[in-house]
Short mmCIF file of C-alpha atoms in Angstrom, two decimals:
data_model
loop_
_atom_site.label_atom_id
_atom_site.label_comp_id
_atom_site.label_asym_id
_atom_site.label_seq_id
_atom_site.Cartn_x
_atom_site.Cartn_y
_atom_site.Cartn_z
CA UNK H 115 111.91 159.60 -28.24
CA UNK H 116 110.59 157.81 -24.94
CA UNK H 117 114.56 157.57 -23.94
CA UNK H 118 115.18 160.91 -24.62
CA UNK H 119 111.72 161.87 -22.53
CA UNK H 120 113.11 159.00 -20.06
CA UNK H 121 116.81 160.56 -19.75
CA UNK H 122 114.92 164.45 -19.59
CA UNK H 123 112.60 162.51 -16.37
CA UNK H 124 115.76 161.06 -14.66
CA UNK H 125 117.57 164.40 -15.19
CA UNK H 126 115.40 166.47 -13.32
CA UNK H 127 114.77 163.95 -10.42
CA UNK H 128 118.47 164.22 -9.84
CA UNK H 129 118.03 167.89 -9.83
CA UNK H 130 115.08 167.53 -7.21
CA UNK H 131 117.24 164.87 -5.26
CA UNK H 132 119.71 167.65 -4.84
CA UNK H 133 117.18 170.19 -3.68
CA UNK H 134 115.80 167.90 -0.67
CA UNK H 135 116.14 168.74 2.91
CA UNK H 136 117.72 165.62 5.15
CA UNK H 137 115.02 164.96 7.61
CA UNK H 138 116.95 164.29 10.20
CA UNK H 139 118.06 167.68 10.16
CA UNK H 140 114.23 168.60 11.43
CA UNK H 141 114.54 166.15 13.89
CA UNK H 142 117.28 167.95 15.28
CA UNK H 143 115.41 170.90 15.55
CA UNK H 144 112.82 169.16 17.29
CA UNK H 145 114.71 167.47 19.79
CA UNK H 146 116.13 170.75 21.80
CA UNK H 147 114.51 170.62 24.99
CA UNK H 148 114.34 174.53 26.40
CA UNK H 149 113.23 172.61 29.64
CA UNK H 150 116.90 171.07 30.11
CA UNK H 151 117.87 174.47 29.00
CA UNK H 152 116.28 176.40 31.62
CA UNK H 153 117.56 173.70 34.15
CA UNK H 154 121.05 173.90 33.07
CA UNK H 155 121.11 177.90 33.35
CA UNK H 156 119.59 177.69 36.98
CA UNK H 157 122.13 175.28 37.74
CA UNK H 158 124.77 177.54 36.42
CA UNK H 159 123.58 180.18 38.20
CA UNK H 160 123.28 178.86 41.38
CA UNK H 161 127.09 178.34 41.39
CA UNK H 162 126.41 182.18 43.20
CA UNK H 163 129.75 182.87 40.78
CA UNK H 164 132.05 181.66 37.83
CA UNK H 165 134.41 184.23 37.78
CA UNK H 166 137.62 182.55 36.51
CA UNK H 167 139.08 183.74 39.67
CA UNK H 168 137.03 182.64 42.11
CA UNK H 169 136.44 179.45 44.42
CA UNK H 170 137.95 176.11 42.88
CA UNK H 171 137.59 174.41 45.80
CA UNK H 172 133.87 174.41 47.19
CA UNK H 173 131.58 171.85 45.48
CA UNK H 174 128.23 174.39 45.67
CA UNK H 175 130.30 177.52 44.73
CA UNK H 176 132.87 179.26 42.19
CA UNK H 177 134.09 178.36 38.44
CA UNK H 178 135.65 175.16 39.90
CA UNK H 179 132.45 173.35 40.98
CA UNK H 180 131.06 174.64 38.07
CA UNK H 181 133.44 173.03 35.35
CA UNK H 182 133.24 169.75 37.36
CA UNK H 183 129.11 169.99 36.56
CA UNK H 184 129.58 170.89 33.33
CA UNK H 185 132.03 168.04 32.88
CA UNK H 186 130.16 165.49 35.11
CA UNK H 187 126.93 166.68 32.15
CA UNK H 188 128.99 166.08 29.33
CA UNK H 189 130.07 162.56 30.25
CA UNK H 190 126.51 161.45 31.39
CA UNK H 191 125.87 162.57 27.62
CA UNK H 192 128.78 159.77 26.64
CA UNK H 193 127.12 157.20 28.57
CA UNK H 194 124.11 157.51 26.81
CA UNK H 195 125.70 157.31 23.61
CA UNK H 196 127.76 154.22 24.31
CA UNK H 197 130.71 156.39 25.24
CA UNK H 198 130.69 158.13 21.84
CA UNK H 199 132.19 161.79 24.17
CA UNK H 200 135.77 162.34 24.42
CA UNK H 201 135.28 164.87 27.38
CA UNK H 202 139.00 165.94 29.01
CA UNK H 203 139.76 169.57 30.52
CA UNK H 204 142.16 171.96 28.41
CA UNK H 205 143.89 174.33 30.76
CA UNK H 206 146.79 177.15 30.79
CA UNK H 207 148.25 179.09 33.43
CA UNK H 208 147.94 182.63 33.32
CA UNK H 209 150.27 184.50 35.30
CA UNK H 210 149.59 187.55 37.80
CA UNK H 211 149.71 191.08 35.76
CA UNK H 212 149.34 189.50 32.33
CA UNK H 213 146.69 192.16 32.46
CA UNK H 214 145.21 194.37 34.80
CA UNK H 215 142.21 191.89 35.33
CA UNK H 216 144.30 188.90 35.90
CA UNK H 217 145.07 189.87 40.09
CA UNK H 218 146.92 186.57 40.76
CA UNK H 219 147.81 183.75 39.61
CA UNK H 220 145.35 181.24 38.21
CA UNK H 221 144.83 178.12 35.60
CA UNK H 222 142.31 179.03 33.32
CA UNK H 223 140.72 175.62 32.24
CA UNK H 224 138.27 174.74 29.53
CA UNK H 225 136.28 171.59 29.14
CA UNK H 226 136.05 169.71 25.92
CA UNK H 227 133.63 167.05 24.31
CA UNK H 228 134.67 165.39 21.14
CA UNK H 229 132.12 163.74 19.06
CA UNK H 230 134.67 161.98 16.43
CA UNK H 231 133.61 161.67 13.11
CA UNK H 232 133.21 158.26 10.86
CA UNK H 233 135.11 159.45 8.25
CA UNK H 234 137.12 162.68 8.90
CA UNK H 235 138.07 162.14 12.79
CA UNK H 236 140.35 165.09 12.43
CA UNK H 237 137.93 167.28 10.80
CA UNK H 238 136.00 169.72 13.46
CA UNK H 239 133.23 172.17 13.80
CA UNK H 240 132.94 173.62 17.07
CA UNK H 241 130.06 175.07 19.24
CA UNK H 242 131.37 177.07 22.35
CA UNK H 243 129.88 178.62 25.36
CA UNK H 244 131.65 180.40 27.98
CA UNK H 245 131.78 178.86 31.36
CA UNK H 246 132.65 182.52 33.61
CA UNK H 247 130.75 185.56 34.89
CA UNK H 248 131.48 188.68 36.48
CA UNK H 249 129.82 191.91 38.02
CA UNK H 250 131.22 195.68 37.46
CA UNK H 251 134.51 194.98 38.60
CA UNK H 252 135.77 192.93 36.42
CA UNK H 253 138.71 191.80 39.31
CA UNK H 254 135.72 191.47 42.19
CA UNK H 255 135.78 186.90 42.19
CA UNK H 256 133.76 186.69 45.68
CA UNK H 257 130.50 189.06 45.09
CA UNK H 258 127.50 186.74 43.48
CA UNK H 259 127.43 187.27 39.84
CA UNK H 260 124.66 184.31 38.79
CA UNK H 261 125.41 185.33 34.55
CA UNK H 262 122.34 183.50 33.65
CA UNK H 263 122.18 185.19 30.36
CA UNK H 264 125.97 186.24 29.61
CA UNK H 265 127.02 183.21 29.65
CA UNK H 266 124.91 180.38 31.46
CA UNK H 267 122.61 180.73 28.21
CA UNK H 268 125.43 179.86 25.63
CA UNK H 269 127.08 176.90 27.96
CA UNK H 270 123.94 175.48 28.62
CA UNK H 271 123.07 175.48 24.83
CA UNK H 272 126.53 173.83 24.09
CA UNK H 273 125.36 170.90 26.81
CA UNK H 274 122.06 170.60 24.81
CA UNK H 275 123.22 170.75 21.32
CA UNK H 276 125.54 167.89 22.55
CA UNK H 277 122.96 165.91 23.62
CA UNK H 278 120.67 165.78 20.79
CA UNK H 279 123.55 165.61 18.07
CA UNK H 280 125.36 162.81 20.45
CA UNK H 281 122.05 160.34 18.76
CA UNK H 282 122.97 160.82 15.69
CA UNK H 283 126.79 159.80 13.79
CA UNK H 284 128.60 162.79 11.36
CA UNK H 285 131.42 162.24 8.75
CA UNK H 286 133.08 165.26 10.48
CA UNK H 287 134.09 165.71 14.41
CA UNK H 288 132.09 168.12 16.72
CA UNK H 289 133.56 169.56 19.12
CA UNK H 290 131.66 171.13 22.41
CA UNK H 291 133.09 173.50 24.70
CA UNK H 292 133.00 175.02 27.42
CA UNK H 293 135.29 178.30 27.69
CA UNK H 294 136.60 180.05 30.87
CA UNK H 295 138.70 183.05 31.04
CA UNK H 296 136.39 185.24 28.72
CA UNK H 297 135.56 188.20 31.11
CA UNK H 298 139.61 188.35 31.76
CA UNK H 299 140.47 188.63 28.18
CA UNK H 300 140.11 185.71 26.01
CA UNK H 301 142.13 183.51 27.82
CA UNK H 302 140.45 180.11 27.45
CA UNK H 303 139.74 180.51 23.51
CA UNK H 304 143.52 181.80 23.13
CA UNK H 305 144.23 178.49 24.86
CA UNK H 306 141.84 176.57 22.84
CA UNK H 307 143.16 177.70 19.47
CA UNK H 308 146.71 177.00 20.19
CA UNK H 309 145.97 173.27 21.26
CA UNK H 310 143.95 173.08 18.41
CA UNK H 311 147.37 174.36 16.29
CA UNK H 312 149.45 171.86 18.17
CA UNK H 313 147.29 168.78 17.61
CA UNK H 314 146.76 170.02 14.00
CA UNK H 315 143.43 169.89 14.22
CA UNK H 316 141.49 170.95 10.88
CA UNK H 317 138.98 172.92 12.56
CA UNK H 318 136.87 174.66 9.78
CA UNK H 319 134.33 176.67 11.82
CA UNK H 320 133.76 177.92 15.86
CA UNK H 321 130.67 179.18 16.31
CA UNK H 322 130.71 180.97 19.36
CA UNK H 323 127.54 181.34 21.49
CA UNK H 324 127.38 184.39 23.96
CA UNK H 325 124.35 185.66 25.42
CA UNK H 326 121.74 183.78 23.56
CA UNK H 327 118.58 184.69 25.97
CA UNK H 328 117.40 187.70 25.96
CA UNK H 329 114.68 189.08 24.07
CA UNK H 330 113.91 192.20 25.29
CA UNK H 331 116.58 195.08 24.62
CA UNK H 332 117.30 198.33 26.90
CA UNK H 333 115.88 200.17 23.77
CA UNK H 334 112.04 198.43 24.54
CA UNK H 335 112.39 196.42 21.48
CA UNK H 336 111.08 192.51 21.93
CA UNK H 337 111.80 189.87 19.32
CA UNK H 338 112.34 186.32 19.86
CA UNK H 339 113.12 185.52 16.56
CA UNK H 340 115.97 188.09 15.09
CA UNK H 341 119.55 187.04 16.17
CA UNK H 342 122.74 188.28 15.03
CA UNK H 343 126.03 186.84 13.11
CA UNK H 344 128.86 188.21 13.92
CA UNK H 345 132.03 187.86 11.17
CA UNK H 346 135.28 189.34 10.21
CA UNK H 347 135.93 189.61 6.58
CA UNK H 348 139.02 189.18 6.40
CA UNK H 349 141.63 186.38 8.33
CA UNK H 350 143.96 189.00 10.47
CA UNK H 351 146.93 186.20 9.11
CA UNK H 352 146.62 186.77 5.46
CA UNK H 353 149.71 187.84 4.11
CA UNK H 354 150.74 191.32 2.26
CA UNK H 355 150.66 189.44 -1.57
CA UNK H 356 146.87 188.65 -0.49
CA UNK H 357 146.03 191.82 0.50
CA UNK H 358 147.64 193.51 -2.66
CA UNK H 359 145.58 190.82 -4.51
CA UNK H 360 142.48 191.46 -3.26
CA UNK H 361 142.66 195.30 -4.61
CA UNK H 362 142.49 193.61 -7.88
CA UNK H 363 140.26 190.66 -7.22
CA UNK H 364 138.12 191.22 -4.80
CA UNK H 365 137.45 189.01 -1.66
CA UNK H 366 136.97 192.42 0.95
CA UNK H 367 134.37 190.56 2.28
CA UNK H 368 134.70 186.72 1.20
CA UNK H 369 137.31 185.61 4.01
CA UNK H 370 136.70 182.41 5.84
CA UNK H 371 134.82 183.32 8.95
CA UNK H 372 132.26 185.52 6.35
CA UNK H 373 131.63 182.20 4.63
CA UNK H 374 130.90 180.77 7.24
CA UNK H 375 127.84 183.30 8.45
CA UNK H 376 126.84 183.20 5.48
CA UNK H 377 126.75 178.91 5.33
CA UNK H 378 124.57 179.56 8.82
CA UNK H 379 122.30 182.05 7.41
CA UNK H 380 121.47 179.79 4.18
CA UNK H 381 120.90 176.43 6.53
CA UNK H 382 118.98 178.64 9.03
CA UNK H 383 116.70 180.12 6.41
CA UNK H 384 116.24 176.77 5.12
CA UNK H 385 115.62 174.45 7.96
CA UNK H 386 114.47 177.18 10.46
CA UNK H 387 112.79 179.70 7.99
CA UNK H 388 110.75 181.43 11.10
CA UNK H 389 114.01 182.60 12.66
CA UNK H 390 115.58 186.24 10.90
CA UNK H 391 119.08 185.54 10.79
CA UNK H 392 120.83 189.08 11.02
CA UNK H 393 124.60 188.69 9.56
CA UNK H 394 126.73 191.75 10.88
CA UNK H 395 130.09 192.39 9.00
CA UNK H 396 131.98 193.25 11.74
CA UNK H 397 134.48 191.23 13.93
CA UNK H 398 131.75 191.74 16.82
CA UNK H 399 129.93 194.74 18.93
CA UNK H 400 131.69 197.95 18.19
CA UNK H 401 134.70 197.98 20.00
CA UNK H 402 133.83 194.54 22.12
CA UNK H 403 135.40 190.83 22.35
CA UNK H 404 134.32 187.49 21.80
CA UNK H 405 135.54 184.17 22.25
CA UNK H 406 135.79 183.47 18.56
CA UNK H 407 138.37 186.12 18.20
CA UNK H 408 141.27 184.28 19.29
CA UNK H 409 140.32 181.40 16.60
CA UNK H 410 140.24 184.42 13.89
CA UNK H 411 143.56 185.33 15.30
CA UNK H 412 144.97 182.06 14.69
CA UNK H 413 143.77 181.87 11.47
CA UNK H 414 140.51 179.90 11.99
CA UNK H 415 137.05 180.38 10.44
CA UNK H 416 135.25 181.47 13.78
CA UNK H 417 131.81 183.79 14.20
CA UNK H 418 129.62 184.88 17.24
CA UNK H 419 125.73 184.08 17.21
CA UNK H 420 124.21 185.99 20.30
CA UNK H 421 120.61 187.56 20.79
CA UNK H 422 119.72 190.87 18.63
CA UNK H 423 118.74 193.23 20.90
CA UNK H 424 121.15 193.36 24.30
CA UNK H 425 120.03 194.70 27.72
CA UNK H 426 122.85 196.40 28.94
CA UNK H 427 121.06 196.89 32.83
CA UNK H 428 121.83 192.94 32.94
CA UNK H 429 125.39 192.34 31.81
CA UNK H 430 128.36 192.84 33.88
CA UNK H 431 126.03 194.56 36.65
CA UNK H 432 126.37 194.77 40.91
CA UNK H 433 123.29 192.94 41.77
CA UNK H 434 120.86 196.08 42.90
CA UNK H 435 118.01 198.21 42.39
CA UNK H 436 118.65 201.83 41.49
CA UNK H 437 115.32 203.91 40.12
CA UNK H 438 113.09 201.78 39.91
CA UNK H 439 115.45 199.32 37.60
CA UNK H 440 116.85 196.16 38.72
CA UNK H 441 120.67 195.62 37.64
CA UNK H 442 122.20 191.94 37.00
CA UNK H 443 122.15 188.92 35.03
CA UNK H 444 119.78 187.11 36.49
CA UNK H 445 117.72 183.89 35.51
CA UNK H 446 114.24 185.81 35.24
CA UNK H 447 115.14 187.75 32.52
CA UNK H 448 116.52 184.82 30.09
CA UNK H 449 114.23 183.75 27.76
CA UNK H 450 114.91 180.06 27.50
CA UNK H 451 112.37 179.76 24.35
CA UNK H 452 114.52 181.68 22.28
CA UNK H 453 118.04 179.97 23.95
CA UNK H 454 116.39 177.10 22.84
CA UNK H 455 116.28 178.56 19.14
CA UNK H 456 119.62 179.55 19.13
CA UNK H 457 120.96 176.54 20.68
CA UNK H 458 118.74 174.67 17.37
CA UNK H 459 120.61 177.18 15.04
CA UNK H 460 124.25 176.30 16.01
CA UNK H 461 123.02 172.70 15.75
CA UNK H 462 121.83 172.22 12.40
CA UNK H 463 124.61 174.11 11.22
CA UNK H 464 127.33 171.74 12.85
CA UNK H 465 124.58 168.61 11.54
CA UNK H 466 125.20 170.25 8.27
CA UNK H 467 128.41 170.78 7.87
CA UNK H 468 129.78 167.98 9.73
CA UNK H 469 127.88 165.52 6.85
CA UNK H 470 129.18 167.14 4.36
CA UNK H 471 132.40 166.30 2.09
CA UNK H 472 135.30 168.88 2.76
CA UNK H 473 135.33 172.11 0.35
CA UNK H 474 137.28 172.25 -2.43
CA UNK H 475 140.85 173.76 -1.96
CA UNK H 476 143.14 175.30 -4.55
CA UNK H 477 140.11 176.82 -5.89
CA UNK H 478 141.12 178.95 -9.08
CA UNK H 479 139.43 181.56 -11.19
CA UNK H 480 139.82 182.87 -14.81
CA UNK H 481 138.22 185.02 -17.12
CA UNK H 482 140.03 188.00 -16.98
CA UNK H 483 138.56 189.95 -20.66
CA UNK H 484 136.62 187.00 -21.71
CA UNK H 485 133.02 186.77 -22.19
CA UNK H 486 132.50 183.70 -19.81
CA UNK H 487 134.33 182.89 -16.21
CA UNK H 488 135.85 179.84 -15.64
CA UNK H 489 136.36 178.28 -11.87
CA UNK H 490 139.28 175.29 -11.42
CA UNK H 491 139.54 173.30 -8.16
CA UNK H 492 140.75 170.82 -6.16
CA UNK H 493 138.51 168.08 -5.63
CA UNK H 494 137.79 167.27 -2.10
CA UNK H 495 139.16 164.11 -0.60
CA UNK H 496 136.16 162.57 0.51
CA UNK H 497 134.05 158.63 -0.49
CA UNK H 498 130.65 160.30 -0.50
CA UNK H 499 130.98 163.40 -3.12
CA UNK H 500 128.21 163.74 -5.75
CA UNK H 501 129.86 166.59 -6.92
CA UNK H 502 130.09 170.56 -7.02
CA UNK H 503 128.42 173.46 -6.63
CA UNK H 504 129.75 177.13 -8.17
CA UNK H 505 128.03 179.96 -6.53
CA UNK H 506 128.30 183.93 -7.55
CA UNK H 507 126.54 186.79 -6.39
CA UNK H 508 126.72 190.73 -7.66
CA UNK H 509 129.29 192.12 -5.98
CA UNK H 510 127.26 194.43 -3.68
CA UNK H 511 125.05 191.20 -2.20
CA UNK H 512 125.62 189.85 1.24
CA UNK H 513 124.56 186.52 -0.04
CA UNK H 514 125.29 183.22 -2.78
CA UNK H 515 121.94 184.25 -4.72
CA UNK H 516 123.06 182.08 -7.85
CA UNK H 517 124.22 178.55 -7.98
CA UNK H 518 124.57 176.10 -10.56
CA UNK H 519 125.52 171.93 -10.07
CA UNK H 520 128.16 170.86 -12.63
CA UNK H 521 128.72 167.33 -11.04
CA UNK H 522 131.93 165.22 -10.36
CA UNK H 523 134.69 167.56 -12.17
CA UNK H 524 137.16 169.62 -10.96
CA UNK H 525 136.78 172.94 -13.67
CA UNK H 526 133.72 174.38 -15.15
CA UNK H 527 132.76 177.30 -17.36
CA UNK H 528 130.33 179.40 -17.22
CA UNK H 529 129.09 180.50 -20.54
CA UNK H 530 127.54 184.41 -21.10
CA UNK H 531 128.71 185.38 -17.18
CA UNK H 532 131.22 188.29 -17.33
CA UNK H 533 133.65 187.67 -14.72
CA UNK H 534 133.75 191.75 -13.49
CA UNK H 535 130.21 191.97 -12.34
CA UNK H 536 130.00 189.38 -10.04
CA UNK H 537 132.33 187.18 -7.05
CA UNK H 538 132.48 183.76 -7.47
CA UNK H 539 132.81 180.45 -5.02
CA UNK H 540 132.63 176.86 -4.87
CA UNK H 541 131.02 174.06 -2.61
CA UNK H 542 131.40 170.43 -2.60
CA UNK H 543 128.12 168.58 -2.49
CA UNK H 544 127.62 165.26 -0.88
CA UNK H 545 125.47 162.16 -2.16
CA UNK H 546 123.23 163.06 0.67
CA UNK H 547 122.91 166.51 -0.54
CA UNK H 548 125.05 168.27 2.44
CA UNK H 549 127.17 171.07 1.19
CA UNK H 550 130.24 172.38 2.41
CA UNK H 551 130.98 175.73 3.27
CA UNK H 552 131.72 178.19 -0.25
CA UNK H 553 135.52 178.35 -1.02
CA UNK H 554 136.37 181.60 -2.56
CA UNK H 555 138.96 181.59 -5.04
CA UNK H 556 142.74 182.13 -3.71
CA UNK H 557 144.74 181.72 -7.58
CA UNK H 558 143.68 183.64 -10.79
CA UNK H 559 144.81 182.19 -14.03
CA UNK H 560 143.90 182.80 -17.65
CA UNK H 561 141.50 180.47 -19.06
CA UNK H 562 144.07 179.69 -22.50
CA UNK H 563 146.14 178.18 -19.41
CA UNK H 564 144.11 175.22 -18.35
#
């Protein structure tokens, strides 16, 4: 009796083992400074512009003193870390009439930071900001166009987030980066994701900050604590025979870049359970672009955090007063309190998932007119897996509301739960607790198969 009342004890501190936060994932949250944030926007700012066109010459002026701070920032960051940065530009020529916005010639150049990881060095999770600005003319590269909130607040919050997570050492790569060529039309993450194809980088996730300052929307509402998620649902590369299958299946909603908001929402709720996470299941803003899209487009997991409630008097604005109401994106309206929020949300979500095992892969699901579901997987190939995690949800909930640990094995069934009613998706848990990101199921098979 006292071993089985001993084994019962041991049981259920493994389950409360598993339920622990990681400290150090508070201290994180603790450590971004909305000081350096506010002095990194002002600097940014004070460039007068960072229109990918402009000056690339002048050291006080135009996009090209302004990538040589940002780049000068990120490898005082290495220093302090014992060189731990990779930090090299990334750059593509864009020629003359590629668009209408693109009025001559001109090398659109990112700047990269590479925190490698201790175990999977080729493993990334990405936090971008986007280094250019513009006024109402979207081809007008001499007129001052500060962009304090669209994008000085997202590039400054990729410069802190490297900071603080530069202390600390991940299984996983992290990846910071600073994007140029968004106003013109994508042009820096286009150039991103296809050195990221040719380097064969396994990036799972690019969360891509733009316009994380402002509080106060042109509708009167003010809330520094409500920020959106934007996600596709679907990768734009999967093929017809998934498409067909997911008429049968399901998955409308269950693509890559969806588990991924959904991975931020949990972690945010979790760690940062003041903050009201708002996922929105669409690619981004009706009928507007992001610097995440060209990662969806090349088959990515990529999403857009920004602020809820946008003030359209201050984006993409002449600087000047009309009625009483001052146009432009200027530094006094950025809310560096909330940047500073943001910039904490997009870090404990890289923390996360960059100590965590890979998912699963080859993730299989039967049940098809049986009274229980079975789930079949690949096991992760990773030293520190405790084991794994099935999720499921009804089919009509944004979220995993259900999960169940069935430790180190690579199938599991789950008695009395029809497989119709709800969707179904696997996790990988480390010894520390970290989870991966859910895999959804991509094979169906009947269960007298396995």
């Amino acid at each position: 009796m006292r071993l089985f009342y001993l084994t019962v004890l041991l049981f259920f501190s493994y389950l409360f083992t598993l339920a622990q936060t990681d400290p150090k994932i508070y201290q994180i949250v603790d450590g971004i400074s909305a000081d350096r944030i506010e002095k990194d926007i002002n600097t940014l700012a004070n460039f007068g512009t960072r229109h990918t066109l402009s000056d690339t010459v002048s050291e006080t002026r135009g996009i090209g003193a302004a990538r040589r701070w940002i780049k000068s920032e990120f490898e005082k960051i290495s220093q302090a870390c014992g060189n731990c940065l990779e930090v090299f530009y990334q750059k593509n020529l864009v020629k003359k009439g590629t668009n209408p916005r693109i009025v001559k010639d001109v090398w659109v150049v990112n700047v990269i930071a590479i925190q490698r990881g201790t175990q999977h060095p080729n493993r990334f999770v990405m936090m971008s900001g986007d280094i250019d600005s513009r006024v109402t003319d979207p081809t007008d590269f001499t007129s001052d166009s500060p962009g304090a909130n669209d994008n000085a607040s997202g590039m400054a919050g990729a410069i802190e987030a490297a900071r603080v997570l530069s202390k600390h050492k991940f299984d996983s790569s992290i990846i910071y980066a600073g994007l140029s060529g968004e106003e013109q039309g994508l042009f820096g993450g286009k150039g991103l994701a296809e050195y990221a194809k040719e380097k064969n980088w396994d990036l799972v996730g690019v969360l891509n900050n733009d316009m994380i300052g402002n509080i106060q929307g042109v509708d009167g509402v003010i809330d520094n604590r409500t920020f959106r998620i934007f996600s596709e649902p679907v990768p734009p590369t999967e093929t017809e025979k998934e498409r067909n299958a997911r008429r049968f299946y399901g998955g409308e909603v269950d693509g890559i870049s969806r588990q991924l908001a959904r991975y931020i929402h949990k972690t945010v709720q979790t760690y940062m359970p003041e903050m009201n996470p708002m996922m929105v299941y669409r690619l981004d803003r009706f009928g507007r672009g992001g610097h995440h899209r060209p990662f969806n487009d090349a088959g990515f997991a990529g999403i857009r955090i920004m602020e809820a409630h946008e003030n359209y008097t201050q984006q993409h604005q002449d600087l000047r007063e009309e009625n009483g109401i001052k146009y432009g994106d200027v530094v006094e309206h950025v809310n560096f309190d909330y940047a500073a929020k943001l910039t904490a949300v997009n870090a404990i979500t890289m923390a996360n998932i960059a100590s965590a095992p890979p998912a699963p892969t080859k993730v299989a699901i039967g049940g098809i007119v049986e009274p229980s579901v079975q789930l079949k997987w690949q096991k992760a190939n990773h030293s520190g897996v405790k084991g794994y995690k099935i999720y499921w949800r009804a089919t009509t909930s944004p979220t995993w509301d259900h999960s169940r640990f069935v430790g180190d094995v690579d199938h599991f069934l789950l008695k009395g739960i029809v497989i119709d009613n709800y969707f179904f998706g696997v996790a990988t848990v480390g010894k520390d607790g970290h989870e991966s990101p859910v895999a959804f199921p991509s094979e169906i098979f009947r269960t007298s198969d396995h």
